[in-house]
Amino acid sequence: EVHLVESGGGVVRPGGSLRLSCAASGSTFGDHGMSWVRQVPGKGLEWVSGITWSGDSTDYVDSVKGRFTISRDNAKKSLYLQMNSLRVEDTALYYCARGFNFGPFADWGQGTLVTVSS
Amino acid sequence: EVVLTQSPGTLSLSPGERATLSCRASQSISSDYLAWYQQKPGQAPRLLIYRASSRATGIPDRFTGSGSGTDFTLAISRLEPEDFAVYFCQQYVDSRRTFGQGTKVEIK
Protein backbone atom coordinates (compact mmCIF):
# COMPACT_ATOMS: atom_id res chain seq x y z
CA GLU A 1 0.00 0.00 0.00
CA VAL A 2 1.13 3.53 -0.82
CA HIS A 3 0.00 6.56 1.21
CA LEU A 4 -0.62 9.58 -1.02
CA VAL A 5 -0.98 13.27 -0.17
CA GLU A 6 -1.87 15.85 -2.82
CA SER A 7 -1.15 19.58 -2.73
CA GLY A 8 -1.09 22.57 -5.02
CA GLY A 9 -4.77 23.16 -5.64
CA GLY A 10 -6.34 26.59 -5.47
CA VAL A 11 -8.34 29.23 -7.26
CA VAL A 12 -7.11 30.37 -10.66
CA ARG A 13 -8.55 32.43 -13.49
CA PRO A 14 -9.36 30.89 -16.87
CA GLY A 15 -6.18 30.64 -18.90
CA GLY A 16 -4.04 30.35 -15.79
CA SER A 17 -1.75 27.59 -14.58
CA LEU A 18 -1.34 25.39 -11.54
CA ARG A 19 1.04 22.61 -10.61
CA LEU A 20 -0.30 19.79 -8.50
CA SER A 21 1.98 17.56 -6.46
CA CYS A 22 1.45 14.18 -4.87
CA ALA A 23 3.82 12.95 -2.17
CA ALA A 24 3.97 9.23 -1.58
CA SER A 25 5.16 7.28 1.41
CA GLY A 26 6.08 3.63 1.29
CA SER A 27 8.93 1.87 -0.39
CA THR A 28 7.17 0.83 -3.57
CA PHE A 29 6.26 4.15 -5.24
CA GLY A 30 8.80 3.64 -8.01
CA ASP A 31 7.35 0.23 -8.87
CA HIS A 32 3.94 1.48 -9.93
CA GLY A 33 2.24 3.42 -12.64
CA MET A 34 0.42 6.45 -11.29
CA SER A 35 -2.57 8.51 -12.36
CA TRP A 36 -4.55 11.65 -11.71
CA VAL A 37 -8.32 11.26 -11.45
CA ARG A 38 -10.72 14.17 -10.99
CA GLN A 39 -14.21 14.57 -9.63
CA VAL A 40 -16.55 17.51 -9.68
CA PRO A 41 -17.90 17.53 -6.09
CA GLY A 42 -21.06 15.46 -5.94
CA LYS A 43 -20.53 14.08 -9.43
CA GLY A 44 -18.73 11.23 -11.14
CA LEU A 45 -15.09 10.33 -11.60
CA GLU A 46 -12.91 11.00 -14.65
CA TRP A 47 -9.42 9.65 -15.26
CA VAL A 48 -7.23 12.56 -16.40
CA SER A 49 -3.70 11.35 -16.92
CA GLY A 50 -1.30 8.50 -16.16
CA ILE A 51 2.40 7.67 -16.25
CA THR A 52 4.33 4.42 -16.19
CA TRP A 53 6.62 3.51 -13.30
CA SER A 54 9.68 4.67 -15.22
CA GLY A 55 8.08 7.80 -16.61
CA ASP A 56 8.79 6.75 -20.19
CA SER A 57 5.15 6.64 -21.23
CA THR A 58 2.25 8.96 -20.45
CA ASP A 59 -1.37 9.27 -21.50
CA TYR A 60 -4.12 11.86 -21.19
CA VAL A 61 -7.85 12.18 -21.60
CA ASP A 62 -8.57 14.04 -24.82
CA SER A 63 -9.93 17.14 -23.08
CA VAL A 64 -6.58 17.95 -21.43
CA LYS A 65 -4.14 16.88 -24.15
CA GLY A 66 -1.74 19.68 -24.98
CA ARG A 67 -2.61 21.57 -21.78
CA PHE A 68 -1.66 19.19 -18.94
CA THR A 69 1.66 17.42 -18.38
CA ILE A 70 2.19 14.57 -15.95
CA SER A 71 5.62 13.76 -14.55
CA ARG A 72 7.22 11.97 -11.65
CA ASP A 73 10.39 11.91 -9.59
CA ASN A 74 10.91 8.45 -8.11
CA ALA A 75 13.84 9.60 -5.96
CA LYS A 76 11.51 12.10 -4.29
CA LYS A 77 8.54 9.69 -4.37
CA SER A 78 6.50 12.42 -6.01
CA LEU A 79 3.98 12.75 -8.83
CA TYR A 80 3.14 16.02 -10.55
CA LEU A 81 0.52 17.48 -12.84
CA GLN A 82 1.32 20.74 -14.62
CA MET A 83 -1.95 22.31 -15.72
CA ASN A 84 -1.83 25.16 -18.24
CA SER A 85 -4.55 27.05 -20.11
CA LEU A 86 -7.03 26.11 -17.44
CA ARG A 87 -10.73 26.22 -18.25
CA VAL A 88 -13.81 26.56 -16.07
CA GLU A 89 -14.64 22.94 -16.85
CA ASP A 90 -11.36 21.82 -15.24
CA THR A 91 -12.81 22.76 -11.85
CA ALA A 92 -12.76 19.60 -9.74
CA LEU A 93 -11.19 17.72 -6.87
CA TYR A 94 -8.02 16.12 -8.24
CA TYR A 95 -6.95 12.78 -6.79
CA CYS A 96 -3.59 11.12 -7.11
CA ALA A 97 -3.98 7.35 -7.47
CA ARG A 98 -1.73 4.30 -7.75
CA GLY A 99 -2.41 2.54 -11.01
CA PHE A 100 -2.24 3.15 -14.73
CA ASN A 101 -1.96 0.59 -17.51
CA PHE A 102 -4.20 -2.46 -17.18
CA GLY A 103 -4.63 -2.07 -13.46
CA PRO A 104 -7.23 -0.62 -11.10
CA PHE A 105 -6.63 2.45 -8.95
CA ALA A 106 -5.54 0.68 -5.80
CA ASP A 107 -4.63 3.60 -3.52
CA TRP A 108 -5.95 7.16 -3.49
CA GLY A 109 -4.99 10.41 -1.86
CA GLN A 110 -7.56 12.70 -0.28
CA GLY A 111 -7.56 15.09 -3.20
CA THR A 112 -6.75 18.74 -3.85
CA LEU A 113 -9.40 21.16 -5.08
CA VAL A 114 -8.85 23.16 -8.24
CA THR A 115 -11.27 25.99 -8.94
CA VAL A 116 -11.10 27.85 -12.24
CA SER A 117 -13.19 30.99 -12.08
CA SER A 118 -13.09 34.58 -13.21
CA GLU B 1 -14.67 4.52 -25.70
CA VAL B 2 -16.28 2.03 -23.33
CA VAL B 3 -19.37 3.55 -21.69
CA LEU B 4 -20.41 2.05 -18.35
CA THR B 5 -24.02 2.35 -17.24
CA GLN B 6 -24.83 1.60 -13.62
CA SER B 7 -28.24 0.72 -12.26
CA PRO B 8 -30.16 1.55 -10.27
CA GLY B 9 -29.21 5.15 -9.60
CA THR B 10 -30.28 4.83 -5.99
CA LEU B 11 -30.94 1.73 -3.90
CA SER B 12 -32.91 2.18 -0.67
CA LEU B 13 -32.37 -0.72 1.71
CA SER B 14 -32.25 -1.52 5.41
CA PRO B 15 -29.21 -2.79 7.34
CA GLY B 16 -28.98 -6.57 7.04
CA GLU B 17 -30.56 -6.66 3.58
CA ARG B 18 -28.80 -7.76 0.42
CA ALA B 19 -27.75 -5.20 -2.20
CA THR B 20 -27.29 -5.97 -5.88
CA LEU B 21 -25.68 -3.33 -8.10
CA SER B 22 -25.37 -3.59 -11.87
CA CYS B 23 -22.77 -2.25 -14.29
CA ARG B 24 -23.31 -2.70 -18.02
CA ALA B 25 -20.63 -1.93 -20.60
CA SER B 26 -21.21 -0.65 -24.13
CA GLN B 27 -18.74 -3.24 -25.43
CA SER B 28 -17.16 -6.37 -24.07
CA ILE B 29 -14.45 -5.83 -21.46
CA SER B 30 -11.69 -8.30 -22.17
CA SER B 31 -9.76 -10.00 -19.39
CA ASP B 32 -12.51 -8.83 -17.04
CA TYR B 33 -10.63 -5.60 -16.44
CA LEU B 34 -13.41 -4.14 -14.32
CA ALA B 35 -13.17 -2.70 -10.80
CA TRP B 36 -15.62 -1.53 -8.16
CA TYR B 37 -15.04 1.34 -5.74
CA GLN B 38 -16.84 2.61 -2.67
CA GLN B 39 -16.97 6.31 -1.86
CA LYS B 40 -18.31 7.84 1.32
CA PRO B 41 -19.05 11.58 1.71
CA GLY B 42 -15.88 13.63 2.02
CA GLN B 43 -13.64 10.65 1.31
CA ALA B 44 -11.66 9.37 -1.60
CA PRO B 45 -12.87 6.28 -3.45
CA ARG B 46 -11.69 2.94 -2.06
CA LEU B 47 -10.97 -0.07 -4.26
CA LEU B 48 -13.23 -3.00 -3.41
CA ILE B 49 -13.02 -5.41 -6.36
CA TYR B 50 -10.65 -5.79 -9.33
CA ARG B 51 -10.62 -8.19 -12.30
CA ALA B 52 -14.40 -8.31 -11.84
CA SER B 53 -14.34 -10.71 -8.90
CA SER B 54 -11.13 -10.37 -6.86
CA ARG B 55 -11.44 -8.63 -3.52
CA ALA B 56 -8.86 -5.97 -2.72
CA THR B 57 -6.80 -6.27 0.44
CA GLY B 58 -8.86 -5.95 3.59
CA ILE B 59 -12.27 -6.01 1.90
CA PRO B 60 -14.83 -8.10 3.82
CA ASP B 61 -16.20 -11.21 2.13
CA ARG B 62 -19.75 -9.82 2.19
CA PHE B 63 -18.67 -7.92 -0.97
CA THR B 64 -18.77 -10.12 -4.07
CA GLY B 65 -18.09 -9.14 -7.67
CA SER B 66 -19.22 -11.22 -10.60
CA GLY B 67 -19.88 -11.09 -14.32
CA SER B 68 -17.99 -10.99 -17.59
CA GLY B 69 -18.20 -9.50 -21.05
CA THR B 70 -20.63 -6.61 -20.79
CA ASP B 71 -22.58 -7.38 -17.61
CA PHE B 72 -21.12 -7.11 -14.14
CA THR B 73 -22.58 -7.18 -10.64
CA LEU B 74 -21.51 -6.12 -7.18
CA ALA B 75 -23.40 -7.86 -4.38
CA ILE B 76 -23.30 -6.94 -0.71
CA SER B 77 -24.70 -9.90 1.17
CA ARG B 78 -25.80 -8.21 4.41
CA LEU B 79 -25.59 -4.44 4.57
CA GLU B 80 -23.67 -3.03 7.52
CA PRO B 81 -24.17 0.63 8.57
CA GLU B 82 -20.78 1.52 7.09
CA ASP B 83 -21.76 0.16 3.65
CA PHE B 84 -24.18 2.98 2.87
CA ALA B 85 -22.23 4.92 0.28
CA VAL B 86 -21.86 5.51 -3.45
CA TYR B 87 -20.41 2.71 -5.58
CA PHE B 88 -18.67 3.17 -8.92
CA CYS B 89 -17.59 0.62 -11.48
CA GLN B 90 -14.60 1.33 -13.73
CA GLN B 91 -13.02 -0.37 -16.73
CA TYR B 92 -9.29 -0.36 -17.30
CA VAL B 93 -8.99 -2.17 -20.61
CA ASP B 94 -9.78 0.89 -22.71
CA SER B 95 -7.34 3.79 -22.69
CA ARG B 96 -10.03 6.16 -21.41
CA ARG B 97 -10.29 4.14 -18.19
CA THR B 98 -13.91 5.19 -17.78
CA PHE B 99 -16.14 5.07 -14.72
CA GLY B 100 -19.84 4.45 -14.37
CA GLN B 101 -22.00 7.26 -13.04
CA GLY B 102 -22.42 5.59 -9.64
CA THR B 103 -25.11 3.89 -7.56
CA LYS B 104 -26.02 5.37 -4.20
CA VAL B 105 -26.94 2.85 -1.53
CA GLU B 106 -29.00 4.69 1.06
CA ILE B 107 -30.69 3.72 4.28
CA LYS B 108 -34.38 3.03 3.84
PDB file of C-alpha atoms in Angstrom:
ATOM      1  CA  GLU A   1       0.000   0.000   0.000  1.00  0.00           C
ATOM      2  CA  VAL A   2       1.133   3.533  -0.817  1.00  0.00           C
ATOM      3  CA  HIS A   3       0.003   6.557   1.209  1.00  0.00           C
ATOM      4  CA  LEU A   4      -0.617   9.575  -1.023  1.00  0.00           C
ATOM      5  CA  VAL A   5      -0.975  13.269  -0.169  1.00  0.00           C
ATOM      6  CA  GLU A   6      -1.869  15.854  -2.820  1.00  0.00           C
ATOM      7  CA  SER A   7      -1.147  19.579  -2.730  1.00  0.00           C
ATOM      8  CA  GLY A   8      -1.095  22.572  -5.018  1.00  0.00           C
ATOM      9  CA  GLY A   9      -4.769  23.164  -5.637  1.00  0.00           C
ATOM     10  CA  GLY A  10      -6.335  26.590  -5.467  1.00  0.00           C
ATOM     11  CA  VAL A  11      -8.343  29.230  -7.264  1.00  0.00           C
ATOM     12  CA  VAL A  12      -7.108  30.367 -10.663  1.00  0.00           C
ATOM     13  CA  ARG A  13      -8.554  32.434 -13.494  1.00  0.00           C
ATOM     14  CA  PRO A  14      -9.356  30.894 -16.868  1.00  0.00           C
ATOM     15  CA  GLY A  15      -6.178  30.637 -18.895  1.00  0.00           C
ATOM     16  CA  GLY A  16      -4.044  30.352 -15.791  1.00  0.00           C
ATOM     17  CA  SER A  17      -1.751  27.589 -14.580  1.00  0.00           C
ATOM     18  CA  LEU A  18      -1.340  25.386 -11.545  1.00  0.00           C
ATOM     19  CA  ARG A  19       1.039  22.610 -10.614  1.00  0.00           C
ATOM     20  CA  LEU A  20      -0.301  19.786  -8.499  1.00  0.00           C
ATOM     21  CA  SER A  21       1.983  17.565  -6.457  1.00  0.00           C
ATOM     22  CA  CYS A  22       1.448  14.180  -4.875  1.00  0.00           C
ATOM     23  CA  ALA A  23       3.815  12.954  -2.172  1.00  0.00           C
ATOM     24  CA  ALA A  24       3.975   9.228  -1.579  1.00  0.00           C
ATOM     25  CA  SER A  25       5.157   7.277   1.406  1.00  0.00           C
ATOM     26  CA  GLY A  26       6.080   3.633   1.288  1.00  0.00           C
ATOM     27  CA  SER A  27       8.930   1.866  -0.391  1.00  0.00           C
ATOM     28  CA  THR A  28       7.167   0.834  -3.574  1.00  0.00           C
ATOM     29  CA  PHE A  29       6.258   4.155  -5.240  1.00  0.00           C
ATOM     30  CA  GLY A  30       8.800   3.637  -8.006  1.00  0.00           C
ATOM     31  CA  ASP A  31       7.352   0.226  -8.865  1.00  0.00           C
ATOM     32  CA  HIS A  32       3.945   1.481  -9.932  1.00  0.00           C
ATOM     33  CA  GLY A  33       2.239   3.417 -12.637  1.00  0.00           C
ATOM     34  CA  MET A  34       0.422   6.454 -11.286  1.00  0.00           C
ATOM     35  CA  SER A  35      -2.567   8.514 -12.364  1.00  0.00           C
ATOM     36  CA  TRP A  36      -4.551  11.646 -11.707  1.00  0.00           C
ATOM     37  CA  VAL A  37      -8.322  11.263 -11.452  1.00  0.00           C
ATOM     38  CA  ARG A  38     -10.723  14.173 -10.994  1.00  0.00           C
ATOM     39  CA  GLN A  39     -14.205  14.572  -9.626  1.00  0.00           C
ATOM     40  CA  VAL A  40     -16.551  17.505  -9.682  1.00  0.00           C
ATOM     41  CA  PRO A  41     -17.898  17.525  -6.087  1.00  0.00           C
ATOM     42  CA  GLY A  42     -21.056  15.459  -5.938  1.00  0.00           C
ATOM     43  CA  LYS A  43     -20.526  14.082  -9.427  1.00  0.00           C
ATOM     44  CA  GLY A  44     -18.732  11.233 -11.144  1.00  0.00           C
ATOM     45  CA  LEU A  45     -15.089  10.331 -11.604  1.00  0.00           C
ATOM     46  CA  GLU A  46     -12.907  10.997 -14.646  1.00  0.00           C
ATOM     47  CA  TRP A  47      -9.417   9.651 -15.257  1.00  0.00           C
ATOM     48  CA  VAL A  48      -7.228  12.563 -16.402  1.00  0.00           C
ATOM     49  CA  SER A  49      -3.695  11.347 -16.921  1.00  0.00           C
ATOM     50  CA  GLY A  50      -1.303   8.504 -16.164  1.00  0.00           C
ATOM     51  CA  ILE A  51       2.397   7.673 -16.249  1.00  0.00           C
ATOM     52  CA  THR A  52       4.332   4.422 -16.189  1.00  0.00           C
ATOM     53  CA  TRP A  53       6.617   3.510 -13.298  1.00  0.00           C
ATOM     54  CA  SER A  54       9.682   4.674 -15.217  1.00  0.00           C
ATOM     55  CA  GLY A  55       8.076   7.795 -16.614  1.00  0.00           C
ATOM     56  CA  ASP A  56       8.787   6.751 -20.193  1.00  0.00           C
ATOM     57  CA  SER A  57       5.145   6.642 -21.229  1.00  0.00           C
ATOM     58  CA  THR A  58       2.251   8.955 -20.447  1.00  0.00           C
ATOM     59  CA  ASP A  59      -1.368   9.270 -21.496  1.00  0.00           C
ATOM     60  CA  TYR A  60      -4.120  11.864 -21.185  1.00  0.00           C
ATOM     61  CA  VAL A  61      -7.852  12.178 -21.598  1.00  0.00           C
ATOM     62  CA  ASP A  62      -8.574  14.043 -24.825  1.00  0.00           C
ATOM     63  CA  SER A  63      -9.935  17.138 -23.078  1.00  0.00           C
ATOM     64  CA  VAL A  64      -6.582  17.948 -21.428  1.00  0.00           C
ATOM     65  CA  LYS A  65      -4.139  16.880 -24.153  1.00  0.00           C
ATOM     66  CA  GLY A  66      -1.737  19.676 -24.978  1.00  0.00           C
ATOM     67  CA  ARG A  67      -2.606  21.571 -21.780  1.00  0.00           C
ATOM     68  CA  PHE A  68      -1.660  19.195 -18.937  1.00  0.00           C
ATOM     69  CA  THR A  69       1.663  17.420 -18.382  1.00  0.00           C
ATOM     70  CA  ILE A  70       2.191  14.570 -15.949  1.00  0.00           C
ATOM     71  CA  SER A  71       5.620  13.760 -14.548  1.00  0.00           C
ATOM     72  CA  ARG A  72       7.225  11.971 -11.645  1.00  0.00           C
ATOM     73  CA  ASP A  73      10.394  11.906  -9.585  1.00  0.00           C
ATOM     74  CA  ASN A  74      10.914   8.450  -8.109  1.00  0.00           C
ATOM     75  CA  ALA A  75      13.840   9.602  -5.964  1.00  0.00           C
ATOM     76  CA  LYS A  76      11.507  12.103  -4.291  1.00  0.00           C
ATOM     77  CA  LYS A  77       8.544   9.693  -4.369  1.00  0.00           C
ATOM     78  CA  SER A  78       6.501  12.416  -6.015  1.00  0.00           C
ATOM     79  CA  LEU A  79       3.985  12.754  -8.827  1.00  0.00           C
ATOM     80  CA  TYR A  80       3.143  16.020 -10.553  1.00  0.00           C
ATOM     81  CA  LEU A  81       0.517  17.484 -12.841  1.00  0.00           C
ATOM     82  CA  GLN A  82       1.323  20.742 -14.625  1.00  0.00           C
ATOM     83  CA  MET A  83      -1.951  22.314 -15.723  1.00  0.00           C
ATOM     84  CA  ASN A  84      -1.835  25.156 -18.239  1.00  0.00           C
ATOM     85  CA  SER A  85      -4.550  27.048 -20.111  1.00  0.00           C
ATOM     86  CA  LEU A  86      -7.034  26.108 -17.442  1.00  0.00           C
ATOM     87  CA  ARG A  87     -10.733  26.218 -18.246  1.00  0.00           C
ATOM     88  CA  VAL A  88     -13.813  26.558 -16.071  1.00  0.00           C
ATOM     89  CA  GLU A  89     -14.645  22.940 -16.849  1.00  0.00           C
ATOM     90  CA  ASP A  90     -11.356  21.820 -15.239  1.00  0.00           C
ATOM     91  CA  THR A  91     -12.807  22.763 -11.849  1.00  0.00           C
ATOM     92  CA  ALA A  92     -12.759  19.604  -9.736  1.00  0.00           C
ATOM     93  CA  LEU A  93     -11.188  17.721  -6.874  1.00  0.00           C
ATOM     94  CA  TYR A  94      -8.020  16.120  -8.239  1.00  0.00           C
ATOM     95  CA  TYR A  95      -6.953  12.779  -6.794  1.00  0.00           C
ATOM     96  CA  CYS A  96      -3.592  11.120  -7.111  1.00  0.00           C
ATOM     97  CA  ALA A  97      -3.982   7.350  -7.469  1.00  0.00           C
ATOM     98  CA  ARG A  98      -1.732   4.302  -7.749  1.00  0.00           C
ATOM     99  CA  GLY A  99      -2.414   2.535 -11.007  1.00  0.00           C
ATOM    100  CA  PHE A 100      -2.238   3.150 -14.733  1.00  0.00           C
ATOM    101  CA  ASN A 101      -1.958   0.591 -17.514  1.00  0.00           C
ATOM    102  CA  PHE A 102      -4.197  -2.456 -17.179  1.00  0.00           C
ATOM    103  CA  GLY A 103      -4.630  -2.071 -13.457  1.00  0.00           C
ATOM    104  CA  PRO A 104      -7.234  -0.623 -11.096  1.00  0.00           C
ATOM    105  CA  PHE A 105      -6.634   2.451  -8.950  1.00  0.00           C
ATOM    106  CA  ALA A 106      -5.536   0.679  -5.800  1.00  0.00           C
ATOM    107  CA  ASP A 107      -4.634   3.599  -3.518  1.00  0.00           C
ATOM    108  CA  TRP A 108      -5.951   7.159  -3.494  1.00  0.00           C
ATOM    109  CA  GLY A 109      -4.988  10.412  -1.855  1.00  0.00           C
ATOM    110  CA  GLN A 110      -7.561  12.702  -0.282  1.00  0.00           C
ATOM    111  CA  GLY A 111      -7.557  15.090  -3.205  1.00  0.00           C
ATOM    112  CA  THR A 112      -6.748  18.742  -3.850  1.00  0.00           C
ATOM    113  CA  LEU A 113      -9.398  21.164  -5.076  1.00  0.00           C
ATOM    114  CA  VAL A 114      -8.852  23.162  -8.237  1.00  0.00           C
ATOM    115  CA  THR A 115     -11.271  25.995  -8.935  1.00  0.00           C
ATOM    116  CA  VAL A 116     -11.104  27.852 -12.237  1.00  0.00           C
ATOM    117  CA  SER A 117     -13.193  30.992 -12.077  1.00  0.00           C
ATOM    118  CA  SER A 118     -13.093  34.580 -13.208  1.00  0.00           C
TER     119      SER A 118
ATOM    120  CA  GLU B   1     -14.671   4.518 -25.695  1.00  0.00           C
ATOM    121  CA  VAL B   2     -16.284   2.033 -23.325  1.00  0.00           C
ATOM    122  CA  VAL B   3     -19.375   3.548 -21.693  1.00  0.00           C
ATOM    123  CA  LEU B   4     -20.406   2.053 -18.354  1.00  0.00           C
ATOM    124  CA  THR B   5     -24.016   2.347 -17.236  1.00  0.00           C
ATOM    125  CA  GLN B   6     -24.832   1.604 -13.617  1.00  0.00           C
ATOM    126  CA  SER B   7     -28.244   0.721 -12.260  1.00  0.00           C
ATOM    127  CA  PRO B   8     -30.162   1.553 -10.270  1.00  0.00           C
ATOM    128  CA  GLY B   9     -29.209   5.152  -9.603  1.00  0.00           C
ATOM    129  CA  THR B  10     -30.277   4.835  -5.988  1.00  0.00           C
ATOM    130  CA  LEU B  11     -30.936   1.731  -3.902  1.00  0.00           C
ATOM    131  CA  SER B  12     -32.907   2.183  -0.666  1.00  0.00           C
ATOM    132  CA  LEU B  13     -32.366  -0.718   1.713  1.00  0.00           C
ATOM    133  CA  SER B  14     -32.248  -1.516   5.412  1.00  0.00           C
ATOM    134  CA  PRO B  15     -29.214  -2.795   7.345  1.00  0.00           C
ATOM    135  CA  GLY B  16     -28.984  -6.569   7.036  1.00  0.00           C
ATOM    136  CA  GLU B  17     -30.559  -6.655   3.584  1.00  0.00           C
ATOM    137  CA  ARG B  18     -28.801  -7.759   0.415  1.00  0.00           C
ATOM    138  CA  ALA B  19     -27.754  -5.200  -2.201  1.00  0.00           C
ATOM    139  CA  THR B  20     -27.285  -5.974  -5.880  1.00  0.00           C
ATOM    140  CA  LEU B  21     -25.676  -3.333  -8.102  1.00  0.00           C
ATOM    141  CA  SER B  22     -25.373  -3.594 -11.865  1.00  0.00           C
ATOM    142  CA  CYS B  23     -22.767  -2.247 -14.294  1.00  0.00           C
ATOM    143  CA  ARG B  24     -23.313  -2.697 -18.019  1.00  0.00           C
ATOM    144  CA  ALA B  25     -20.629  -1.932 -20.598  1.00  0.00           C
ATOM    145  CA  SER B  26     -21.209  -0.653 -24.133  1.00  0.00           C
ATOM    146  CA  GLN B  27     -18.744  -3.236 -25.427  1.00  0.00           C
ATOM    147  CA  SER B  28     -17.158  -6.367 -24.073  1.00  0.00           C
ATOM    148  CA  ILE B  29     -14.453  -5.834 -21.460  1.00  0.00           C
ATOM    149  CA  SER B  30     -11.688  -8.298 -22.174  1.00  0.00           C
ATOM    150  CA  SER B  31      -9.758  -9.996 -19.387  1.00  0.00           C
ATOM    151  CA  ASP B  32     -12.515  -8.830 -17.037  1.00  0.00           C
ATOM    152  CA  TYR B  33     -10.629  -5.599 -16.441  1.00  0.00           C
ATOM    153  CA  LEU B  34     -13.410  -4.138 -14.317  1.00  0.00           C
ATOM    154  CA  ALA B  35     -13.174  -2.700 -10.802  1.00  0.00           C
ATOM    155  CA  TRP B  36     -15.624  -1.534  -8.162  1.00  0.00           C
ATOM    156  CA  TYR B  37     -15.038   1.342  -5.742  1.00  0.00           C
ATOM    157  CA  GLN B  38     -16.845   2.606  -2.672  1.00  0.00           C
ATOM    158  CA  GLN B  39     -16.974   6.310  -1.861  1.00  0.00           C
ATOM    159  CA  LYS B  40     -18.308   7.843   1.319  1.00  0.00           C
ATOM    160  CA  PRO B  41     -19.050  11.577   1.710  1.00  0.00           C
ATOM    161  CA  GLY B  42     -15.878  13.629   2.021  1.00  0.00           C
ATOM    162  CA  GLN B  43     -13.643  10.653   1.313  1.00  0.00           C
ATOM    163  CA  ALA B  44     -11.665   9.370  -1.604  1.00  0.00           C
ATOM    164  CA  PRO B  45     -12.865   6.281  -3.446  1.00  0.00           C
ATOM    165  CA  ARG B  46     -11.694   2.937  -2.063  1.00  0.00           C
ATOM    166  CA  LEU B  47     -10.972  -0.070  -4.257  1.00  0.00           C
ATOM    167  CA  LEU B  48     -13.231  -3.002  -3.408  1.00  0.00           C
ATOM    168  CA  ILE B  49     -13.020  -5.412  -6.355  1.00  0.00           C
ATOM    169  CA  TYR B  50     -10.648  -5.791  -9.328  1.00  0.00           C
ATOM    170  CA  ARG B  51     -10.616  -8.190 -12.297  1.00  0.00           C
ATOM    171  CA  ALA B  52     -14.402  -8.314 -11.841  1.00  0.00           C
ATOM    172  CA  SER B  53     -14.339 -10.715  -8.897  1.00  0.00           C
ATOM    173  CA  SER B  54     -11.128 -10.366  -6.861  1.00  0.00           C
ATOM    174  CA  ARG B  55     -11.437  -8.628  -3.523  1.00  0.00           C
ATOM    175  CA  ALA B  56      -8.865  -5.974  -2.721  1.00  0.00           C
ATOM    176  CA  THR B  57      -6.798  -6.270   0.441  1.00  0.00           C
ATOM    177  CA  GLY B  58      -8.862  -5.953   3.594  1.00  0.00           C
ATOM    178  CA  ILE B  59     -12.266  -6.008   1.896  1.00  0.00           C
ATOM    179  CA  PRO B  60     -14.830  -8.098   3.817  1.00  0.00           C
ATOM    180  CA  ASP B  61     -16.202 -11.205   2.132  1.00  0.00           C
ATOM    181  CA  ARG B  62     -19.747  -9.815   2.187  1.00  0.00           C
ATOM    182  CA  PHE B  63     -18.669  -7.924  -0.968  1.00  0.00           C
ATOM    183  CA  THR B  64     -18.774 -10.121  -4.071  1.00  0.00           C
ATOM    184  CA  GLY B  65     -18.089  -9.141  -7.665  1.00  0.00           C
ATOM    185  CA  SER B  66     -19.223 -11.223 -10.600  1.00  0.00           C
ATOM    186  CA  GLY B  67     -19.876 -11.085 -14.319  1.00  0.00           C
ATOM    187  CA  SER B  68     -17.986 -10.986 -17.586  1.00  0.00           C
ATOM    188  CA  GLY B  69     -18.197  -9.500 -21.051  1.00  0.00           C
ATOM    189  CA  THR B  70     -20.629  -6.611 -20.792  1.00  0.00           C
ATOM    190  CA  ASP B  71     -22.576  -7.378 -17.613  1.00  0.00           C
ATOM    191  CA  PHE B  72     -21.115  -7.107 -14.142  1.00  0.00           C
ATOM    192  CA  THR B  73     -22.581  -7.179 -10.645  1.00  0.00           C
ATOM    193  CA  LEU B  74     -21.515  -6.122  -7.175  1.00  0.00           C
ATOM    194  CA  ALA B  75     -23.401  -7.860  -4.382  1.00  0.00           C
ATOM    195  CA  ILE B  76     -23.298  -6.937  -0.708  1.00  0.00           C
ATOM    196  CA  SER B  77     -24.699  -9.904   1.171  1.00  0.00           C
ATOM    197  CA  ARG B  78     -25.797  -8.205   4.408  1.00  0.00           C
ATOM    198  CA  LEU B  79     -25.594  -4.438   4.570  1.00  0.00           C
ATOM    199  CA  GLU B  80     -23.673  -3.027   7.515  1.00  0.00           C
ATOM    200  CA  PRO B  81     -24.172   0.627   8.573  1.00  0.00           C
ATOM    201  CA  GLU B  82     -20.776   1.516   7.090  1.00  0.00           C
ATOM    202  CA  ASP B  83     -21.761   0.155   3.651  1.00  0.00           C
ATOM    203  CA  PHE B  84     -24.177   2.981   2.874  1.00  0.00           C
ATOM    204  CA  ALA B  85     -22.231   4.922   0.281  1.00  0.00           C
ATOM    205  CA  VAL B  86     -21.860   5.514  -3.449  1.00  0.00           C
ATOM    206  CA  TYR B  87     -20.414   2.708  -5.580  1.00  0.00           C
ATOM    207  CA  PHE B  88     -18.669   3.171  -8.922  1.00  0.00           C
ATOM    208  CA  CYS B  89     -17.593   0.623 -11.483  1.00  0.00           C
ATOM    209  CA  GLN B  90     -14.597   1.326 -13.727  1.00  0.00           C
ATOM    210  CA  GLN B  91     -13.016  -0.375 -16.726  1.00  0.00           C
ATOM    211  CA  TYR B  92      -9.285  -0.360 -17.301  1.00  0.00           C
ATOM    212  CA  VAL B  93      -8.992  -2.175 -20.609  1.00  0.00           C
ATOM    213  CA  ASP B  94      -9.777   0.892 -22.714  1.00  0.00           C
ATOM    214  CA  SER B  95      -7.335   3.793 -22.690  1.00  0.00           C
ATOM    215  CA  ARG B  96     -10.034   6.157 -21.415  1.00  0.00           C
ATOM    216  CA  ARG B  97     -10.287   4.136 -18.192  1.00  0.00           C
ATOM    217  CA  THR B  98     -13.908   5.193 -17.783  1.00  0.00           C
ATOM    218  CA  PHE B  99     -16.137   5.073 -14.717  1.00  0.00           C
ATOM    219  CA  GLY B 100     -19.839   4.452 -14.375  1.00  0.00           C
ATOM    220  CA  GLN B 101     -21.995   7.258 -13.039  1.00  0.00           C
ATOM    221  CA  GLY B 102     -22.417   5.586  -9.640  1.00  0.00           C
ATOM    222  CA  THR B 103     -25.107   3.886  -7.557  1.00  0.00           C
ATOM    223  CA  LYS B 104     -26.022   5.374  -4.202  1.00  0.00           C
ATOM    224  CA  VAL B 105     -26.935   2.848  -1.530  1.00  0.00           C
ATOM    225  CA  GLU B 106     -28.998   4.685   1.058  1.00  0.00           C
ATOM    226  CA  ILE B 107     -30.694   3.718   4.282  1.00  0.00           C
ATOM    227  CA  LYS B 108     -34.378   3.034   3.843  1.00  0.00           C
TER     228      LYS B 108
END
